[in-house]
Amino acid sequence: MLGIVTIALTTLCLLHGRFWELIEGRHLIKLSQFGVLLSTYGTLALAVVFAVHWVRFPGDHRGRELLLFSTVALALNATFAMSFPGDMICAMPGLALLSAVVLEAPARHPYLSPSRWLVAVPAVAAVVAAMLVQLARPFDFVYWTEPPVTEARHRSALPALAGLHLSEPTRDTADAIVALVQRASDPGEPLFTFPVYPIFNWLADRPPATFAMLHWFDVTPDRIVDADMVRLRETMPPVIVAQGARDRFVELHERYFRGGAESGFRRMQNGLDAMLRAHYVRAGAWRASEEDPLLRVWIRTDRARARNLLPAKRKQGTTAD
């Protein structure tokens, strides 16, 4: 029954496109953080218990192995938390250890046999639900959402993507953006992509315009983001591929990674918007899915004029409009 309910809720959320609405809710953030804290301190408590047990009974190989596993789980928890401290992935090592301990308990204490079902049923339900999620939404990062895997039936004209089966929106977006970048710039000229699309540097064979390849909250320190914004104003790359983040999305990540303080990401997006309004024209816009913001290609005005790439009606604006 638990498995059926889990699968049904997951499927409904995906079908109605409410995934981000759910995970961005403040109550779910607190629930996620609670799960991480519970797993962290629970794993630490288990490590202490197993360490005491091993000291008292040094010949007990089981106790030594449990101490090893709990230490590894705690280390993995801390490693995951360095990237995304509020995400439930941080709780996975501790939950795996707890599940193993519960499943093994009936072998030593037969009266605990029903406890296996308390772990086995939710575990199977979670695995099945995760498989359905992966099939229905194989990729979802920032503002690039892939449709179900059944739609990956198309081939790209780009040599770098030869042999890959892509969804039609992904194929069309990649081919069009790369073609426009290569028309508007020469080999060796820098291309700036914002915030998380250095793949277009590779696909278009253009070097990055900044020190950091991408400027994301848990990837690039604010001081480097600020320095890269200064570098951008000085170099004014001929082409920029940018996708603005909505205020709600930025605020969510600033709560996670900056304790609510202003991030370098926000400052870069604001600075980039001002630069685009003053010196660039919008040459094209695409999106991976209907729920994602547009991914736009901006060409420096003098370059667009020199290469006859000015749109019939000049389009200015910002990364997010």
GROMACS .gro file of C-alpha atoms in nm:
model
  321
    1MET     CA    1   0.000   0.000   0.000
    2LEU     CA    2   0.281   0.240   0.088
    3GLY     CA    3   0.451   0.165  -0.242
    4ILE     CA    4   0.131   0.227  -0.439
    5VAL     CA    5   0.073   0.560  -0.263
    6THR     CA    6   0.434   0.670  -0.319
    7ILE     CA    7   0.427   0.584  -0.688
    8ALA     CA    8   0.087   0.748  -0.739
    9LEU     CA    9   0.190   1.074  -0.572
   10THR     CA   10   0.521   1.090  -0.759
   11THR     CA   11   0.352   1.028  -1.094
   12LEU     CA   12   0.083   1.290  -1.030
   13CYS     CA   13   0.340   1.551  -0.933
   14LEU     CA   14   0.536   1.487  -1.253
   15LEU     CA   15   0.231   1.487  -1.478
   16HIS     CA   16   0.112   1.820  -1.344
   17GLY     CA   17   0.455   1.983  -1.358
   18ARG     CA   18   0.447   2.073  -0.989
   19PHE     CA   19   0.789   1.934  -0.902
   20TRP     CA   20   0.959   2.269  -0.840
   21GLU     CA   21   0.654   2.412  -0.668
   22LEU     CA   22   0.676   2.129  -0.417
   23ILE     CA   23   1.048   2.138  -0.347
   24GLU     CA   24   1.059   2.518  -0.327
   25GLY     CA   25   0.802   2.529  -0.048
   26ARG     CA   26   0.943   2.652   0.280
   27HIS     CA   27   0.787   2.363   0.470
   28LEU     CA   28   0.964   2.111   0.248
   29ILE     CA   29   1.295   2.293   0.290
   30LYS     CA   30   1.258   2.257   0.665
   31LEU     CA   31   1.161   1.891   0.628
   32SER     CA   32   1.464   1.829   0.409
   33GLN     CA   33   1.696   2.004   0.654
   34PHE     CA   34   1.545   1.805   0.941
   35GLY     CA   35   1.612   1.480   0.754
   36VAL     CA   36   1.972   1.581   0.692
   37LEU     CA   37   2.029   1.675   1.056
   38LEU     CA   38   1.860   1.357   1.177
   39SER     CA   39   2.075   1.144   0.948
   40THR     CA   40   2.396   1.330   1.039
   41TYR     CA   41   2.359   1.313   1.414
   42GLY     CA   42   2.200   0.968   1.401
   43THR     CA   43   2.498   0.834   1.207
   44LEU     CA   44   2.734   1.008   1.449
   45ALA     CA   45   2.552   0.847   1.743
   46LEU     CA   46   2.578   0.504   1.579
   47ALA     CA   47   2.950   0.560   1.519
   48VAL     CA   48   3.000   0.644   1.888
   49VAL     CA   49   2.799   0.338   2.000
   50PHE     CA   50   2.991   0.107   1.767
   51ALA     CA   51   3.323   0.260   1.875
   52VAL     CA   52   3.244   0.196   2.242
   53HIS     CA   53   3.132  -0.157   2.156
   54TRP     CA   54   3.454  -0.222   1.964
   55VAL     CA   55   3.667  -0.095   2.254
   56ARG     CA   56   3.482  -0.322   2.497
   57PHE     CA   57   3.485  -0.622   2.264
   58PRO     CA   58   3.786  -0.584   2.031
   59GLY     CA   59   3.743  -0.937   1.902
   60ASP     CA   60   3.392  -0.873   1.768
   61HIS     CA   61   3.439  -0.841   1.392
   62ARG     CA   62   3.077  -0.735   1.345
   63GLY     CA   63   3.124  -0.436   1.574
   64ARG     CA   64   3.440  -0.336   1.390
   65GLU     CA   65   3.265  -0.354   1.052
   66LEU     CA   66   2.970  -0.149   1.177
   67LEU     CA   67   3.213   0.113   1.309
   68LEU     CA   68   3.378   0.126   0.967
   69PHE     CA   69   3.047   0.159   0.783
   70SER     CA   70   2.913   0.427   1.017
   71THR     CA   71   3.235   0.628   0.977
   72VAL     CA   72   3.216   0.602   0.598
   73ALA     CA   73   2.846   0.701   0.605
   74LEU     CA   74   2.929   1.005   0.817
   75ALA     CA   75   3.211   1.105   0.581
   76LEU     CA   76   2.983   1.069   0.276
   77ASN     CA   77   2.717   1.274   0.450
   78ALA     CA   78   2.966   1.556   0.509
   79THR     CA   79   3.094   1.533   0.150
   80PHE     CA   80   2.745   1.563   0.001
   81ALA     CA   81   2.666   1.851   0.237
   82MET     CA   82   2.960   2.050   0.097
   83SER     CA   83   2.764   2.076  -0.229
   84PHE     CA   84   2.401   2.093  -0.118
   85PRO     CA   85   2.364   2.103   0.262
   86GLY     CA   86   1.986   2.104   0.255
   87ASP     CA   87   1.925   1.822   0.011
   88MET     CA   88   1.801   1.481   0.117
   89ILE     CA   89   2.086   1.312  -0.069
   90CYS     CA   90   2.295   1.395   0.240
   91ALA     CA   91   2.071   1.165   0.442
   92MET     CA   92   2.110   0.866   0.210
   93PRO     CA   93   2.431   0.717   0.361
   94GLY     CA   94   2.290   0.730   0.713
   95LEU     CA   95   1.955   0.588   0.604
   96ALA     CA   96   2.131   0.306   0.420
   97LEU     CA   97   2.329   0.218   0.733
   98LEU     CA   98   2.017   0.231   0.949
   99SER     CA   99   1.830   0.009   0.702
  100ALA     CA  100   2.112  -0.246   0.705
  101VAL     CA  101   2.116  -0.256   1.085
  102VAL     CA  102   1.738  -0.305   1.103
  103LEU     CA  103   1.738  -0.576   0.834
  104GLU     CA  104   2.018  -0.761   1.011
  105ALA     CA  105   1.865  -0.738   1.359
  106PRO     CA  106   1.623  -1.038   1.330
  107ALA     CA  107   1.917  -1.271   1.269
  108ARG     CA  108   2.032  -1.197   1.625
  109HIS     CA  109   1.693  -1.126   1.777
  110PRO     CA  110   1.414  -1.332   1.609
  111TYR     CA  111   1.137  -1.139   1.784
  112LEU     CA  112   1.234  -0.837   1.568
  113SER     CA  113   1.142  -1.014   1.242
  114PRO     CA  114   0.849  -0.777   1.164
  115SER     CA  115   1.098  -0.488   1.158
  116ARG     CA  116   1.227  -0.612   0.824
  117TRP     CA  117   0.899  -0.524   0.658
  118LEU     CA  118   0.918  -0.173   0.802
  119VAL     CA  119   1.234  -0.122   0.597
  120ALA     CA  120   1.179  -0.349   0.297
  121VAL     CA  121   0.841  -0.209   0.186
  122PRO     CA  122   0.940   0.162   0.188
  123ALA     CA  123   1.277   0.075   0.030
  124VAL     CA  124   1.117  -0.111  -0.261
  125ALA     CA  125   0.858   0.164  -0.302
  126ALA     CA  126   1.132   0.427  -0.308
  127VAL     CA  127   1.333   0.236  -0.571
  128VAL     CA  128   1.029   0.192  -0.798
  129ALA     CA  129   0.926   0.556  -0.755
  130ALA     CA  130   1.281   0.672  -0.832
  131MET     CA  131   1.283   0.463  -1.150
  132LEU     CA  132   0.955   0.617  -1.264
  133VAL     CA  133   1.085   0.966  -1.190
  134GLN     CA  134   1.404   0.899  -1.386
  135LEU     CA  135   1.211   0.771  -1.687
  136ALA     CA  136   0.960   1.055  -1.684
  137ARG     CA  137   1.214   1.327  -1.607
  138PRO     CA  138   1.561   1.196  -1.698
  139PHE     CA  139   1.734   1.531  -1.645
  140ASP     CA  140   1.630   1.838  -1.451
  141PHE     CA  141   1.893   2.090  -1.345
  142VAL     CA  142   1.841   2.462  -1.296
  143TYR     CA  143   1.621   2.550  -1.595
  144TRP     CA  144   1.687   2.266  -1.835
  145THR     CA  145   1.422   1.996  -1.811
  146GLU     CA  146   1.433   1.692  -2.037
  147PRO     CA  147   1.105   1.528  -2.146
  148PRO     CA  148   1.045   1.153  -2.091
  149VAL     CA  149   1.307   0.917  -2.233
  150THR     CA  150   1.055   0.791  -2.489
  151GLU     CA  151   1.093   1.125  -2.670
  152ALA     CA  152   1.469   1.086  -2.722
  153ARG     CA  153   1.440   0.976  -3.086
  154HIS     CA  154   1.627   1.249  -3.275
  155ARG     CA  155   1.984   1.301  -3.396
  156SER     CA  156   2.180   1.626  -3.391
  157ALA     CA  157   2.375   1.767  -3.685
  158LEU     CA  158   2.662   1.856  -3.451
  159PRO     CA  159   2.964   1.622  -3.478
  160ALA     CA  160   3.017   1.638  -3.100
  161LEU     CA  161   2.670   1.490  -3.044
  162ALA     CA  162   2.697   1.218  -3.308
  163GLY     CA  163   2.548   0.889  -3.193
  164LEU     CA  164   2.331   1.041  -2.922
  165HIS     CA  165   1.953   1.014  -2.922
  166LEU     CA  166   1.803   1.347  -2.814
  167SER     CA  167   1.458   1.487  -2.759
  168GLU     CA  168   1.341   1.721  -3.034
  169PRO     CA  169   1.354   2.040  -2.820
  170THR     CA  170   1.706   1.957  -2.703
  171ARG     CA  171   1.826   1.880  -3.056
  172ASP     CA  172   1.673   2.195  -3.201
  173THR     CA  173   1.802   2.417  -2.921
  174ALA     CA  174   2.158   2.285  -2.937
  175ASP     CA  175   2.182   2.299  -3.317
  176ALA     CA  176   2.036   2.650  -3.343
  177ILE     CA  177   2.242   2.806  -3.064
  178VAL     CA  178   2.570   2.659  -3.187
  179ALA     CA  179   2.501   2.770  -3.545
  180LEU     CA  180   2.428   3.126  -3.432
  181VAL     CA  181   2.735   3.142  -3.205
  182GLN     CA  182   2.961   3.026  -3.487
  183ARG     CA  183   2.813   3.281  -3.728
  184ALA     CA  184   2.860   3.567  -3.485
  185SER     CA  185   3.213   3.484  -3.366
  186ASP     CA  186   3.543   3.359  -3.501
  187PRO     CA  187   3.739   3.056  -3.374
  188GLY     CA  188   3.940   3.163  -3.072
  189GLU     CA  189   3.702   3.441  -2.973
  190PRO     CA  190   3.550   3.397  -2.626
  191LEU     CA  191   3.193   3.293  -2.558
  192PHE     CA  192   3.026   3.368  -2.225
  193THR     CA  193   2.751   3.135  -2.107
  194PHE     CA  194   2.536   3.198  -1.801
  195PRO     CA  195   2.474   3.046  -1.562
  196VAL     CA  196   2.543   2.674  -1.620
  197TYR     CA  197   2.590   2.614  -1.991
  198PRO     CA  198   2.964   2.572  -2.066
  199ILE     CA  199   2.860   2.282  -2.289
  200PHE     CA  200   2.801   2.544  -2.560
  201ASN     CA  201   3.167   2.648  -2.539
  202TRP     CA  202   3.256   2.292  -2.623
  203LEU     CA  203   2.991   2.239  -2.889
  204ALA     CA  204   3.072   2.570  -3.064
  205ASP     CA  205   3.449   2.536  -3.013
  206ARG     CA  206   3.480   2.873  -2.840
  207PRO     CA  207   3.691   2.939  -2.527
  208PRO     CA  208   3.526   3.072  -2.209
  209ALA     CA  209   3.524   3.447  -2.154
  210THR     CA  210   3.583   3.425  -1.777
  211PHE     CA  211   3.800   3.241  -1.529
  212ALA     CA  212   3.513   3.022  -1.405
  213MET     CA  213   3.335   2.798  -1.652
  214LEU     CA  214   3.004   2.839  -1.471
  215HIS     CA  215   2.881   3.068  -1.197
  216TRP     CA  216   2.657   2.867  -0.968
  217PHE     CA  217   2.595   2.903  -0.597
  218ASP     CA  218   2.769   2.586  -0.479
  219VAL     CA  219   3.038   2.585  -0.749
  220THR     CA  220   3.203   2.926  -0.773
  221PRO     CA  221   3.290   3.149  -0.473
  222ASP     CA  222   3.134   3.495  -0.476
  223ARG     CA  223   3.472   3.671  -0.500
  224ILE     CA  224   3.548   3.487  -0.825
  225VAL     CA  225   3.200   3.561  -0.961
  226ASP     CA  226   3.249   3.931  -0.885
  227ALA     CA  227   3.594   3.930  -1.048
  228ASP     CA  228   3.453   3.757  -1.355
  229MET     CA  229   3.184   4.024  -1.386
  230VAL     CA  230   3.456   4.290  -1.393
  231ARG     CA  231   3.638   4.088  -1.658
  232LEU     CA  232   3.320   4.065  -1.865
  233ARG     CA  233   3.274   4.443  -1.864
  234GLU     CA  234   3.633   4.484  -1.981
  235THR     CA  235   3.634   4.222  -2.258
  236MET     CA  236   3.275   4.249  -2.386
  237PRO     CA  237   3.267   3.908  -2.562
  238PRO     CA  238   3.099   3.912  -2.904
  239VAL     CA  239   2.838   3.652  -2.805
  240ILE     CA  240   2.663   3.569  -2.478
  241VAL     CA  241   2.434   3.273  -2.417
  242ALA     CA  242   2.230   3.348  -2.106
  243GLN     CA  243   1.928   3.229  -1.918
  244GLY     CA  244   1.807   3.439  -1.627
  245ALA     CA  245   1.694   3.288  -1.299
  246ARG     CA  246   1.366   3.395  -1.142
  247ASP     CA  247   1.379   3.586  -0.814
  248ARG     CA  248   1.211   3.306  -0.624
  249PHE     CA  249   1.470   3.059  -0.749
  250VAL     CA  250   1.760   3.288  -0.653
  251GLU     CA  251   1.613   3.352  -0.308
  252LEU     CA  252   1.575   2.979  -0.249
  253HIS     CA  253   1.942   2.913  -0.325
  254GLU     CA  254   2.058   3.212  -0.125
  255ARG     CA  255   1.875   3.067   0.176
  256TYR     CA  256   2.049   2.735   0.121
  257PHE     CA  257   2.400   2.857   0.045
  258ARG     CA  258   2.435   3.213   0.179
  259GLY     CA  259   2.209   3.215   0.482
  260GLY     CA  260   1.980   3.460   0.303
  261ALA     CA  261   2.259   3.707   0.216
  262GLU     CA  262   2.303   3.847  -0.134
  263SER     CA  263   2.503   3.614  -0.358
  264GLY     CA  264   2.761   3.679  -0.627
  265PHE     CA  265   2.518   3.508  -0.862
  266ARG     CA  266   2.257   3.778  -0.805
  267ARG     CA  267   2.514   4.055  -0.854
  268MET     CA  268   2.638   3.895  -1.175
  269GLN     CA  269   2.287   3.856  -1.313
  270ASN     CA  270   2.209   4.221  -1.237
  271GLY     CA  271   2.538   4.337  -1.389
  272LEU     CA  272   2.487   4.119  -1.693
  273ASP     CA  273   2.137   4.257  -1.745
  274ALA     CA  274   2.272   4.613  -1.746
  275MET     CA  275   2.546   4.519  -1.992
  276LEU     CA  276   2.304   4.345  -2.227
  277ARG     CA  277   2.065   4.640  -2.231
  278ALA     CA  278   2.346   4.880  -2.319
  279HIS     CA  279   2.562   4.690  -2.566
  280TYR     CA  280   2.389   4.378  -2.703
  281VAL     CA  281   2.094   4.274  -2.917
  282ARG     CA  282   1.892   3.959  -2.869
  283ALA     CA  283   1.940   3.738  -3.174
  284GLY     CA  284   1.744   3.429  -3.076
  285ALA     CA  285   1.565   3.247  -2.796
  286TRP     CA  286   1.489   2.881  -2.729
  287ARG     CA  287   1.372   2.667  -2.440
  288ALA     CA  288   1.419   2.301  -2.353
  289SER     CA  289   1.061   2.269  -2.226
  290GLU     CA  290   0.754   2.485  -2.185
  291GLU     CA  291   0.809   2.519  -1.810
  292ASP     CA  292   1.165   2.654  -1.845
  293PRO     CA  293   1.265   3.018  -1.906
  294LEU     CA  294   1.401   3.107  -2.247
  295LEU     CA  295   1.768   3.048  -2.321
  296ARG     CA  296   1.877   3.350  -2.524
  297VAL     CA  297   2.167   3.432  -2.754
  298TRP     CA  298   2.291   3.791  -2.735
  299ILE     CA  299   2.529   3.944  -2.990
  300ARG     CA  300   2.727   4.260  -2.929
  301THR     CA  301   2.560   4.534  -3.132
  302ASP     CA  302   2.863   4.629  -3.342
  303ARG     CA  303   2.930   4.264  -3.426
  304ALA     CA  304   2.568   4.198  -3.517
  305ARG     CA  305   2.571   4.501  -3.747
  306ALA     CA  306   2.900   4.401  -3.910
  307ARG     CA  307   2.779   4.047  -3.984
  308ASN     CA  308   2.428   4.140  -4.084
  309LEU     CA  309   2.278   3.963  -3.783
  310LEU     CA  310   2.069   4.250  -3.653
  311PRO     CA  311   1.708   4.135  -3.612
  312ALA     CA  312   1.445   4.316  -3.819
  313LYS     CA  313   1.312   4.462  -3.497
  314ARG     CA  314   1.585   4.526  -3.245
  315LYS     CA  315   1.519   4.330  -2.928
  316GLN     CA  316   1.672   4.445  -2.605
  317GLY     CA  317   1.595   4.343  -2.251
  318THR     CA  318   1.751   4.127  -1.983
  319THR     CA  319   1.837   3.764  -1.921
  320ALA     CA  320   1.503   3.699  -1.756
  321ASP     CA  321   1.243   3.882  -1.966
   0.00000   0.00000   0.00000
